[in-house]
Amino acid sequence: MKTKQSRILTVYGFRLKIQSIEFPQRLQSLLLAVMNTNANNPSNLTNANGVPNRSLGMIIQRGGEELILEKIPDRFTVRTNSNISLKDLTQSFLGNWRSTIPTSGLELFRVAPSGLETAMSQARNSQNVAFASHVYQIKGNPENKVYLGDQITIEFASWVDSARINAIAAKFGLILYKEIDGLPNTFAFKVGKQATQNPIKIANKLQGLSEVVASEPNIIIHQESYYKPRDPLYFQQWYLNHNGGNQLAYGSHISVEKAWDINRGVRSVTVAVVDDSFDLNHPDFMGSGKIVAPLDLKDKDFLPIPTEKQPSHGTACAGIAIAEENGTGIAGIAPGCAFMPIRTSGFLDDESIEAIFDWAVENGASVISCSWGASAVYFPLSLRQRAAITRAATKGRNGKGCVILFAAGNANRPINGTVYERGWAKNIVKGKTRWLSGFAIHPDVITVSASTSLNKKAAYSNWGTNISVCAPSNNAQPGMWFAQTGFIYSQPSIAKSLPGRGMFTTDQLGAAGYSKGDFTPYFGGTSSATPVVAGVAALVLSVNPDLTVGQVKRILEETADKIVDLDTDAQLGLRYGSYDENGHSKWFGYGKVNALSAVKAAQKLTENSAVATRIIEGRNNSVSSIPDNDKQGIKSGIVISDFGNVGDIQVNVNITHEFLSDLEIYLIAPNNQRVLLQSRTLGRRQDLLTTYSVQTHPVLKNLLNQSAKGNWQLWIIDTAPQDVGKLKNWELALSINN
């Protein structure tokens, strides 16, 4: 059997794990480092995992990739184990305190580069300090600080028992923190005081053990709120319904008034809005039973109200989705639904993402709206972050799943792709740049882009194959927020005017918000488009609470209006405003959400409304080689000719591969909806002969109650080079309802 070393390239004693499509660029930079180093230096010798000793602390594995770190020369963090004052800390460490990083308990210090290592040595030797670390940035992610926590997530091979796990933990000075729900044989550990190395080095050494499938240190990064509050907007909610007017194209609204004739939302459906803060004293959030289970992760209490003199992004987002119908102010898209306000800490790490989604699930959220992402150009999700979202999407609502929505972002860039960048302020982004939003490409997420009041693409809206639907918003110059620079515009700048109305919504009471009054015309971006879709999803569940999360997603996509934009993008010269053979557009997803059509479809669709009368089975015995390190993968089809709706699904798969953890396996329904059957969690096994069912893989619920007729496909992707394999055969068994 091959080990992970079979996937390692060693060049003059320097190791590369060939997993990234940016391999040539990474290889070039690493080769330069090697060429400038004495090949006979013992520090260049590789460990069991192939990582050179000198690089153990500068490479992290995350989301199946390796990211190269660079130390920031004048910053470090500490976590105290006592009530020592910040003043005393500053005096002890020869540095200047800068800020506290919420939820993590880290204190950030700045020191002259020449004194960094001395200050850190003093911190690590202090009895008042439990943990100290350098501050990093990810190579290729400009101006984004990465803070290192004291946790490591370790996925062990299925055959490793608890005694061996405990022995490995003790060897590295790790203390068991918790088991990770949804990931087999996976645990989070804390780095104890007795550990002799930092979490990055420990994680890399663990990766070399035969017992370990994956190990990831917990990193913390700034959160970015997606908003564009700069354009002149009109004081009206045109996006709900309109009959035309200045800068209003026919049908650019979401047809919500007629949907309200059917249902305006019910209190049993709770919309969780996850954001920076919420003015809970606003009249539009008042009403019996309106606010449910509020949470403040920043101040660690249950009052997520604004505490700083800055606009409350969350207030504006929540108003669009669920503002109460009270005869004054505005009406949200689902005014009768309950509101769960969750204030984030402003930073993203494993703990904060778990806290957000686990809280929402435990407290009965039906819909989770997230108008934010990482303040980073390239951000893959960690094992724990992916698992937290999947848990919410599969275990929420008593197994039917929470409907989770994420904003696509406002830089006019792909949510997963490469753009050659130039002209950005301070060259903060330059050259061939990979863009990735790990949240937006998660398979259990509905990703929302933005259209305008003229039924065109919003100039700022991010795009890609993972966009589900779009929703109305404003129009504005594209850009994004960086921790060091604040908001800056994407380049090249757009010289022409950007017509289109903006979004009118709730604002902080008084002059502290976006506007001087209690409502604002100055809101937009994919931030406002996302709660639009969240509100429609809430109306859908109000009509039919038995729908699974997959059914809700399918309803939103299948009932969306096919708006078309044949204009060339003014910034990048792209034309993605039409639809492919599957009815999907990179700009608009499956179209602009339509509240009336979605609610009507929900009325007609009831889960398990018919009794299964027959079982249909299909089998594909064609042996197919799986392309190595190819995102296109292979697709193997089984055609079902019977009519009727799917009541149950079972998939049998027979695959051989030299390293099964390279593989992702999807099932694609005839309507092109796909579910992830198998993530990269199979370790070093070489034979996969298994059955996926609704009982063992609840994500398959997403494909129930749709038409069985058509081409079902098994899609297999090999995500890393060198190791190869074959699909030997697969079977599909469907229970068909009348």
XYZ file of C-alpha atoms in Angstrom:
738
model
C 0.000 0.000 0.000
C 1.192 3.445 -0.842
C 1.531 6.019 1.896
C 1.131 9.771 1.674
C 4.800 9.967 0.738
C 3.754 8.684 -2.679
C 2.168 12.111 -3.241
C 5.225 14.077 -2.205
C 7.670 15.634 -4.602
C 11.143 16.143 -3.149
C 13.360 18.624 -4.958
C 16.887 18.997 -3.656
C 15.669 17.945 -0.241
C 12.660 20.299 -0.269
C 9.187 18.800 -0.249
C 6.004 19.876 -1.972
C 2.612 18.273 -1.623
C 1.194 18.659 -5.076
C -2.410 19.588 -4.416
C -2.875 23.167 -5.594
C -3.592 24.293 -9.129
C -1.087 27.036 -8.414
C 1.658 24.411 -8.332
C 4.013 26.115 -10.826
C 3.980 29.386 -8.864
C 4.452 27.633 -5.535
C 7.197 25.428 -6.920
C 9.057 28.439 -8.238
C 9.018 30.238 -4.903
C 10.014 27.180 -2.968
C 12.802 26.266 -5.363
C 14.265 29.728 -4.956
C 14.293 29.215 -1.217
C 16.023 25.896 -1.643
C 18.632 27.170 -4.058
C 19.650 29.847 -1.590
C 20.104 27.327 1.218
C 23.024 25.004 1.867
C 21.856 21.572 0.743
C 23.978 19.960 3.397
C 22.365 21.900 6.212
C 20.616 19.464 8.570
C 17.722 21.877 8.836
C 16.805 20.932 5.270
C 16.294 17.288 6.067
C 12.702 16.190 5.776
C 10.618 14.653 8.502
C 8.445 11.595 8.098
C 5.772 13.701 6.418
C 8.194 15.196 3.947
C 8.187 18.717 5.392
C 11.719 20.116 5.825
C 12.643 20.899 9.413
C 13.190 24.561 8.527
C 9.605 24.782 7.135
C 7.683 22.944 9.833
C 6.331 26.203 11.216
C 5.570 27.847 7.865
C 3.214 25.417 6.120
C -0.362 24.730 7.221
C -2.746 22.192 5.786
C -6.274 23.447 5.375
C -9.207 22.266 3.343
C -7.084 19.664 1.589
C -4.448 22.184 0.524
C -1.129 23.447 1.828
C -0.835 27.171 2.495
C 2.510 28.894 2.939
C 2.799 31.310 5.850
C 4.960 34.378 6.251
C 5.752 35.835 9.680
C 4.787 39.443 10.357
C 7.982 40.824 11.886
C 6.509 43.235 14.450
C 3.482 41.435 15.957
C 2.828 38.631 18.408
C -0.081 37.398 20.513
C -0.444 35.980 24.017
C -3.196 34.346 26.015
C -2.934 34.891 29.736
C -3.795 32.406 32.440
C -4.327 35.030 35.144
C -5.969 38.385 35.722
C -2.806 40.338 34.999
C -3.543 43.800 33.641
C -2.740 44.875 30.110
C -0.429 47.533 31.533
C 1.614 44.926 33.355
C 1.643 42.719 30.268
C 2.979 45.565 28.160
C 5.755 46.288 30.626
C 6.691 42.618 30.876
C 6.995 41.933 27.153
C 8.675 45.057 25.875
C 5.854 45.631 23.429
C 2.797 47.808 22.946
C -0.645 46.331 23.370
C -2.781 46.854 20.252
C -6.090 45.052 20.659
C -7.987 42.040 21.967
C -9.139 39.332 19.573
C -12.612 38.345 20.806
C -13.599 34.733 21.560
C -9.999 33.534 21.339
C -8.777 35.415 24.404
C -5.688 36.579 22.507
C -4.011 39.897 23.189
C -2.173 41.442 20.243
C 1.161 43.224 20.842
C 3.383 45.254 18.554
C 7.142 45.374 19.035
C 10.170 46.531 17.075
C 11.234 43.754 14.656
C 14.649 43.532 16.325
C 12.989 42.762 19.656
C 10.340 40.301 18.487
C 12.029 37.053 19.446
C 13.190 38.465 22.802
C 9.667 39.624 23.638
C 8.189 36.277 22.653
C 10.762 34.397 24.715
C 9.837 36.503 27.729
C 6.163 35.816 27.129
C 6.611 32.071 26.797
C 8.643 31.938 29.993
C 6.143 33.996 31.960
C 3.972 32.232 34.519
C 1.127 34.558 33.530
C 1.069 33.369 29.914
C -0.637 30.184 28.754
C 0.129 30.602 25.067
C 2.217 32.887 22.824
C 2.536 32.938 19.066
C 3.854 34.829 16.070
C 1.363 36.591 13.809
C 1.356 35.458 10.185
C -0.031 36.187 6.789
C -0.783 33.646 4.078
C 1.411 34.040 1.035
C -0.703 35.409 -1.773
C -3.278 36.808 0.659
C -2.227 40.444 0.937
C -2.488 42.474 4.097
C -4.453 39.852 5.992
C -3.222 38.920 9.432
C -3.539 35.310 10.520
C -3.636 34.639 14.245
C -2.777 31.230 15.613
C -5.035 29.639 18.202
C -4.076 26.868 20.613
C -6.189 24.132 19.029
C -5.429 21.382 16.528
C -8.039 19.304 14.715
C -6.891 15.739 14.015
C -8.683 13.237 11.801
C -7.467 9.727 12.595
C -7.746 6.705 10.324
C -10.806 4.564 11.002
C -8.709 1.742 12.452
C -7.027 3.878 15.152
C -8.462 3.161 18.611
C -8.773 5.462 21.617
C -5.690 4.058 23.362
C -3.482 4.928 20.402
C -5.130 8.354 20.076
C -4.395 9.092 23.723
C -0.793 7.965 23.301
C -0.249 10.239 20.303
C -1.823 13.167 22.125
C 0.380 12.639 25.170
C 3.517 12.463 23.023
C 2.851 15.909 21.563
C 1.512 17.545 24.724
C -2.086 17.708 23.493
C -5.200 17.718 25.650
C -8.479 16.356 24.273
C -10.980 19.181 23.853
C -13.933 17.622 22.049
C -15.046 15.176 19.386
C -16.082 16.756 16.083
C -19.652 15.809 15.277
C -20.099 14.764 11.652
C -16.450 13.792 11.046
C -15.623 10.180 11.943
C -12.752 9.648 14.377
C -11.959 13.367 14.372
C -11.145 15.393 17.495
C -10.100 18.874 18.535
C -7.158 19.072 20.928
C -5.699 21.962 22.870
C -1.949 22.489 22.948
C -0.931 22.071 26.562
C 1.718 24.024 28.448
C 3.960 20.973 28.284
C 4.047 21.031 24.476
C 7.480 21.944 23.149
C 6.367 23.291 19.751
C 3.656 25.541 18.379
C 0.452 24.154 16.832
C 1.678 24.550 13.244
C 4.789 22.454 13.791
C 2.875 19.863 15.779
C 0.207 19.589 13.073
C 2.841 19.031 10.385
C 4.551 16.347 12.420
C 1.235 14.652 13.091
C 0.531 14.623 9.357
C 3.498 12.292 8.915
C 2.026 9.596 11.153
C 0.354 6.622 9.494
C -2.505 6.939 11.998
C -3.366 10.508 10.932
C -5.427 11.350 7.856
C -5.395 15.128 8.384
C -4.305 17.624 11.019
C -5.103 21.339 11.021
C -4.172 24.112 13.437
C -6.977 26.544 14.203
C -6.289 29.913 12.608
C -8.167 33.174 13.161
C -8.803 35.788 10.470
C -10.791 39.009 10.211
C -14.382 38.785 9.045
C -15.530 40.959 6.153
C -19.053 42.345 5.979
C -20.284 42.623 2.414
C -21.819 46.039 2.045
C -21.802 49.049 -0.237
C -23.464 51.952 1.587
C -22.299 54.749 -0.683
C -24.779 55.262 -3.499
C -27.793 57.580 -3.795
C -30.889 55.479 -3.161
C -34.586 56.113 -3.164
C -36.857 55.995 -0.136
C -38.978 53.093 -1.229
C -38.931 49.310 -1.185
C -39.125 48.872 -4.930
C -37.643 45.392 -4.649
C -40.821 43.993 -3.083
C -43.157 45.067 -5.868
C -43.403 47.921 -8.357
C -45.318 48.980 -11.447
C -42.427 50.629 -13.190
C -40.851 54.031 -12.836
C -37.522 55.776 -12.999
C -34.709 53.203 -13.252
C -37.150 50.344 -12.756
C -37.208 47.582 -15.349
C -40.295 45.457 -15.763
C -40.230 42.506 -13.362
C -37.094 43.536 -11.460
C -38.914 43.034 -8.125
C -39.576 39.684 -6.384
C -43.439 39.634 -6.581
C -43.853 39.449 -2.817
C -47.235 41.189 -2.495
C -49.106 38.350 -4.200
C -47.097 35.879 -2.138
C -48.369 37.688 0.985
C -51.915 36.899 -0.116
C -50.971 33.274 0.578
C -48.749 33.667 3.636
C -46.805 36.477 5.331
C -44.703 34.232 7.516
C -45.383 32.490 10.817
C -43.633 32.706 14.179
C -42.755 29.003 14.124
C -40.285 29.763 11.328
C -37.233 31.529 12.743
C -34.747 33.444 10.599
C -31.274 33.670 12.143
C -29.403 36.721 10.866
C -25.690 36.451 11.607
C -23.953 39.818 11.496
C -22.127 42.610 13.350
C -24.949 43.924 15.621
C -28.669 44.651 15.748
C -30.645 47.578 17.120
C -33.215 45.472 18.951
C -34.997 48.597 20.167
C -36.133 49.384 16.636
C -39.952 49.250 16.301
C -39.639 46.975 13.263
C -38.193 44.248 15.481
C -40.897 44.514 18.118
C -43.854 42.212 18.568
C -44.905 39.242 20.653
C -42.517 36.342 20.079
C -40.516 38.242 17.457
C -37.014 37.917 18.934
C -35.818 34.391 19.720
C -32.542 33.260 21.356
C -30.321 36.310 20.754
C -26.569 35.759 21.075
C -23.565 38.092 21.225
C -20.292 36.281 20.499
C -18.285 39.479 20.744
C -19.312 40.563 24.229
C -20.151 36.986 25.259
C -23.684 37.718 26.395
C -27.218 37.653 24.987
C -27.635 41.286 23.978
C -26.229 41.687 20.424
C -26.814 45.438 20.184
C -24.455 48.034 18.638
C -21.770 49.209 21.026
C -19.643 51.285 18.678
C -20.286 54.448 16.720
C -20.547 52.786 13.347
C -23.396 51.639 11.122
C -25.112 48.457 12.203
C -24.887 46.237 9.157
C -26.984 43.563 10.851
C -29.872 45.938 11.520
C -30.169 46.716 7.811
C -29.926 43.040 6.784
C -32.518 41.921 9.326
C -34.952 44.642 8.254
C -34.989 43.373 4.688
C -35.719 39.803 5.745
C -38.113 40.031 8.681
C -39.084 43.611 9.673
C -42.410 43.408 11.477
C -45.630 44.557 9.813
C -46.700 47.176 12.341
C -48.229 50.002 10.342
C -45.087 52.116 10.436
C -41.636 51.956 8.907
C -41.052 49.131 6.460
C -42.151 45.539 6.029
C -39.686 42.689 5.691
C -40.164 39.957 3.124
C -41.337 37.550 5.848
C -42.729 39.953 8.467
C -44.562 37.277 10.438
C -41.473 35.122 11.047
C -39.394 35.143 14.215
C -35.943 36.733 14.377
C -32.810 35.182 15.906
C -30.060 37.855 16.047
C -26.523 36.432 16.293
C -23.699 38.905 16.640
C -20.309 37.681 15.423
C -17.002 38.469 17.097
C -15.586 40.073 13.940
C -13.095 37.229 13.554
C -13.429 33.815 11.927
C -11.944 30.628 13.327
C -13.127 27.082 14.002
C -14.641 27.942 17.373
C -16.614 30.967 16.160
C -18.117 29.154 13.159
C -19.123 26.215 15.345
C -20.642 28.596 17.895
C -22.731 30.351 15.218
C -24.219 27.317 13.519
C -24.540 25.075 16.553
C -26.405 27.833 18.401
C -28.754 28.328 15.463
C -29.507 24.595 15.272
C -29.928 24.115 19.018
C -32.331 27.046 19.271
C -34.596 26.164 16.392
C -33.468 28.338 13.484
C -35.133 27.475 10.175
C -33.137 29.859 7.964
C -29.599 31.191 8.554
C -28.644 34.348 6.627
C -24.951 35.305 6.404
C -24.034 38.531 4.586
C -20.290 38.235 5.252
C -17.185 36.238 4.482
C -13.483 36.132 5.258
C -11.393 39.248 4.771
C -9.150 37.325 2.421
C -8.675 36.804 -1.292
C -8.234 33.059 -0.826
C -9.970 31.316 2.085
C -10.606 27.549 2.126
C -12.686 26.250 5.002
C -11.174 24.028 7.650
C -12.476 20.560 8.485
C -14.372 21.880 11.510
C -15.887 24.838 9.649
C -17.147 22.628 6.840
C -18.537 20.144 9.353
C -20.347 22.858 11.353
C -22.196 24.073 8.253
C -23.011 20.520 7.173
C -24.398 19.724 10.641
C -26.727 22.704 10.440
C -27.821 21.770 6.916
C -28.515 18.135 7.814
C -29.474 18.076 11.507
C -31.312 21.378 11.889
C -35.123 21.434 11.981
C -35.225 17.887 13.367
C -33.313 16.450 10.450
C -34.911 18.454 7.640
C -31.964 20.879 7.698
C -31.516 24.614 8.174
C -31.596 26.666 4.975
C -28.194 28.405 4.936
C -27.504 31.423 2.729
C -24.223 33.224 2.073
C -23.546 36.408 0.145
C -21.337 35.976 -2.908
C -19.292 39.121 -2.143
C -18.753 42.501 -3.756
C -15.386 42.522 -5.535
C -16.666 41.452 -8.989
C -14.442 38.416 -8.804
C -15.023 34.671 -9.089
C -15.913 32.889 -5.860
C -13.556 30.192 -7.115
C -11.190 31.135 -9.921
C -8.134 33.070 -11.090
C -7.810 36.684 -12.289
C -4.678 38.605 -13.336
C -4.756 41.651 -11.076
C -3.136 45.059 -11.471
C -3.752 48.651 -10.498
C -5.068 48.033 -6.993
C -4.250 50.633 -4.349
C -0.816 49.976 -2.837
C -0.595 46.893 -5.096
C -2.424 45.042 -2.352
C -3.549 42.522 -4.986
C -1.340 41.962 -8.007
C -0.437 39.413 -10.652
C -2.056 36.039 -11.151
C -4.373 35.789 -8.163
C -6.501 32.877 -7.022
C -9.848 33.854 -5.530
C -11.729 31.491 -3.259
C -14.629 31.943 -0.858
C -14.854 28.724 1.113
C -18.267 29.646 2.511
C -19.760 30.418 -0.902
C -18.689 27.102 -2.460
C -19.805 24.879 0.419
C -22.192 22.293 -1.108
C -24.841 22.826 1.592
C -25.030 26.598 1.101
C -27.300 28.725 -1.111
C -24.979 31.386 -2.529
C -26.624 34.653 -3.558
C -25.467 37.189 -6.148
C -26.995 40.602 -6.861
C -29.024 42.084 -9.705
C -30.168 45.679 -10.124
C -33.486 47.481 -10.450
C -32.857 47.344 -14.212
C -32.539 43.510 -14.210
C -28.811 43.743 -14.900
C -25.827 42.364 -13.025
C -24.804 44.566 -10.115
C -21.329 45.785 -11.056
C -19.802 44.581 -7.786
C -21.413 41.150 -7.537
C -19.077 38.161 -7.343
C -19.912 35.297 -9.669
C -19.213 31.676 -10.566
C -20.621 28.196 -11.062
C -21.620 27.952 -7.386
C -24.113 30.834 -7.507
C -27.599 29.475 -6.724
C -29.848 32.487 -7.312
C -29.660 36.256 -7.431
C -31.815 38.904 -5.786
C -32.363 42.649 -6.248
C -29.920 45.118 -4.751
C -28.218 48.407 -5.608
C -25.475 49.140 -8.122
C -22.015 50.422 -7.245
C -18.297 50.193 -7.844
C -16.843 46.815 -6.839
C -14.388 46.517 -3.974
C -13.577 44.720 -0.756
C -12.420 45.300 2.777
C -8.933 44.487 4.073
C -7.884 44.619 7.693
C -4.992 46.979 6.966
C -6.530 49.329 4.416
C -10.249 49.283 5.057
C -12.525 49.271 2.025
C -10.786 49.766 -1.338
C -12.120 49.539 -4.882
C -11.366 46.695 -7.266
C -9.419 47.586 -10.375
C -9.589 48.604 -13.113
C -11.989 51.351 -12.092
C -15.300 51.640 -13.916
C -15.560 54.999 -15.639
C -19.178 54.831 -16.777
C -22.190 55.530 -14.609
C -23.816 52.663 -12.756
C -27.585 53.143 -12.889
C -30.007 51.420 -10.600
C -31.945 52.071 -7.435
C -30.827 51.023 -4.009
C -32.378 49.242 -1.046
C -34.438 50.987 1.599
C -34.343 49.244 4.964
C -34.134 49.648 8.737
C -31.290 51.577 10.321
C -30.074 52.228 13.838
C -32.321 54.583 15.719
C -31.074 58.131 15.521
C -28.015 59.377 13.655
C -25.626 56.513 14.479
C -26.422 54.393 11.419
C -26.042 54.792 7.692
C -28.474 57.717 7.672
C -29.642 60.340 10.174
C -33.085 58.777 10.533
C -34.385 55.395 11.621
C -34.298 54.041 8.065
C -31.669 54.186 5.392
C -31.620 54.502 1.635
C -27.898 53.801 1.725
C -27.688 50.034 1.714
C -26.929 47.444 -0.906
C -24.399 44.888 -2.110
C -24.830 41.147 -1.949
C -25.407 41.885 1.755
C -28.911 43.085 0.941
C -29.555 40.471 -1.762
C -28.937 37.617 0.697
C -31.645 38.516 3.274
C -34.052 38.967 0.354
C -33.611 35.274 -0.460
C -33.631 34.393 3.241
C -37.025 36.075 3.569
C -38.408 34.175 0.580
C -37.084 30.895 2.010
C -38.869 31.725 5.274
C -42.151 32.269 3.391
C -41.663 28.920 1.645
C -41.214 27.136 4.995
C -44.146 29.024 6.476
C -46.355 27.499 3.798
C -44.806 24.032 3.995
C -42.660 23.420 7.102
C -42.063 19.775 6.152
C -39.799 20.636 3.228
C -36.183 19.519 3.426
C -33.391 22.008 2.885
C -32.768 20.461 -0.539
C -36.385 20.913 -1.518
C -36.301 24.571 -0.483
C -33.158 25.150 -2.533
C -34.675 23.397 -5.509
C -37.881 25.441 -5.256
C -35.940 28.722 -5.145
C -33.871 27.719 -8.173
C -36.639 26.201 -10.273
C -39.071 29.093 -9.742
C -36.527 31.876 -10.292
C -37.008 34.386 -13.113
C -34.512 34.011 -15.944
C -33.293 37.597 -16.223
C -30.737 38.114 -19.010
C -27.890 40.627 -19.256
C -26.108 40.536 -22.619
C -23.927 43.550 -21.829
C -20.198 43.178 -21.387
C -18.940 43.580 -17.852
C -17.503 47.098 -17.603
C -14.531 46.083 -15.466
C -13.321 42.685 -16.709
C -14.935 42.514 -20.152
C -16.855 39.299 -19.361
C -20.272 38.213 -20.636
C -21.853 35.683 -18.288
C -25.399 37.047 -18.256
C -27.015 34.237 -20.251
C -27.755 30.632 -19.282
C -26.130 27.326 -20.221
C -27.884 24.118 -21.267
C -28.645 23.400 -17.607
C -30.340 26.753 -17.118
C -27.477 28.231 -15.051
C -25.738 31.587 -15.357
C -22.419 32.440 -13.703
C -23.810 35.897 -12.902
C -27.371 35.054 -11.835
C -27.309 31.373 -10.869
C -30.679 29.909 -11.863
C -32.222 33.376 -11.975
C -33.764 36.099 -9.815
C -35.752 34.778 -6.878
C -39.550 35.031 -7.234
C -41.487 34.948 -3.958
C -44.907 34.239 -5.481
C -43.754 31.361 -7.653
C -41.717 29.856 -4.809
C -44.602 29.982 -2.332
C -47.000 28.438 -4.857
C -44.530 25.613 -5.532
C -44.163 24.986 -1.805
C -47.935 24.695 -1.476
C -48.025 21.942 -4.067
C -45.086 19.980 -2.730
C -45.548 17.910 0.416
C -42.916 15.521 1.698
C -43.917 11.876 1.375
C -47.303 12.821 0.040
C -47.556 9.619 -1.929
C -46.937 6.019 -1.035
C -44.033 4.250 -2.654
C -45.333 1.646 -5.051
C -42.217 0.269 -6.713
C -38.436 0.097 -6.633
C -36.420 1.030 -9.708
C -32.811 -0.170 -9.940
C -30.095 0.752 -12.381
C -26.486 -0.320 -12.736
C -23.492 0.962 -14.722
C -20.782 -1.674 -15.146
C -18.499 0.396 -17.354
C -15.013 0.502 -15.848
C -13.721 4.087 -15.994
C -10.318 5.490 -15.113
C -10.495 8.477 -12.771
C -8.458 11.395 -14.198
C -5.604 12.309 -11.872
C -5.704 15.782 -10.290
C -8.514 16.916 -12.577
C -11.362 19.133 -11.331
C -13.559 17.915 -14.204
C -13.329 14.360 -12.929
C -15.461 11.638 -14.509
C -19.226 11.266 -14.701
C -20.927 7.911 -15.010
C -24.639 7.867 -15.806
C -27.677 5.711 -15.122
C -30.845 6.619 -17.057
C -34.204 6.186 -15.325
C -37.170 6.130 -17.707
C -39.945 5.788 -15.114
C -42.138 8.691 -14.117
C -42.976 9.525 -10.525
C -41.293 11.232 -7.609
C -38.358 9.894 -5.610
C -39.343 8.551 -2.185
C -36.002 7.007 -1.203
C -32.458 6.706 -2.607
C -29.680 4.164 -2.241
C -26.327 4.351 -4.049
C -23.816 1.475 -4.170
C -20.258 2.372 -5.238
C -17.283 0.174 -6.143
C -13.992 2.104 -6.563
C -10.315 1.176 -6.348
C -7.730 3.925 -5.852
C -4.158 4.175 -4.585
C -5.143 6.909 -2.102
C -8.892 7.246 -1.561
C -8.566 10.483 0.432
C -7.864 12.198 -2.874
C -11.487 11.634 -3.957
C -14.703 13.599 -3.715
C -17.837 11.747 -4.848
C -21.111 13.426 -5.829
C -24.514 12.194 -6.971
C -26.132 14.430 -9.604
C -29.894 14.248 -10.140
C -31.535 14.763 -13.555
C -32.296 18.397 -12.652
C -28.525 18.903 -12.127
C -28.831 19.242 -8.364
C -25.858 17.542 -6.722
C -25.087 16.236 -3.261
C -21.727 15.324 -1.768
C -21.721 11.613 -0.966
C -18.096 11.322 0.071
C -15.608 13.983 1.119
C -11.863 13.456 1.427
C -12.056 11.428 4.622
C -11.208 7.903 3.495
C -7.567 7.906 4.600
C -5.131 5.497 3.006
C -7.694 2.898 2.037
C -7.473 1.626 -1.530
C -10.841 -0.107 -1.967
C -14.242 1.541 -1.586
C -17.221 -0.816 -1.706
C -19.985 0.937 0.185
C -23.642 1.965 0.222
C -24.917 5.524 0.670
C -28.501 5.875 1.879
C -30.748 8.553 3.332
C -30.262 6.971 6.751
C -26.446 6.995 6.636
C -26.063 10.205 4.593
C -28.981 12.577 5.360
C -27.797 14.960 2.643
C -29.558 12.607 0.196
C -32.841 13.967 1.567
C -32.162 16.951 -0.668
C -32.984 14.804 -3.706
C -36.282 13.382 -2.466
C -39.674 14.300 -3.922
C -38.299 15.301 -7.297
C -38.922 13.575 -10.614
C -37.018 10.306 -10.969
C -37.006 10.402 -14.756
C -33.767 11.303 -16.484
C -30.001 10.827 -16.278
C -28.559 10.270 -12.790
C -24.789 10.686 -12.616
C -22.021 9.655 -10.248
C -19.340 12.354 -10.362
C -15.867 11.489 -9.062
C -13.097 14.094 -8.711
C -9.443 13.309 -7.938
C -8.203 16.426 -6.128
C -4.451 15.695 -5.861
C -1.744 14.383 -8.238
C 0.058 11.105 -8.680
C -2.191 8.463 -7.104
C -4.735 6.990 -9.546
C -7.704 4.650 -9.573
C -10.847 3.372 -11.308
C -14.586 3.349 -10.950
C -15.425 -0.346 -11.365
C -19.218 -0.043 -11.174
C -22.079 1.632 -9.342
C -25.770 1.007 -8.670
C -28.765 3.253 -8.072
C -31.954 2.118 -6.307
C -34.940 4.500 -6.182
C -38.269 4.135 -4.409
C -40.802 5.718 -6.764
C -43.934 7.473 -5.514
C -47.115 7.790 -7.543
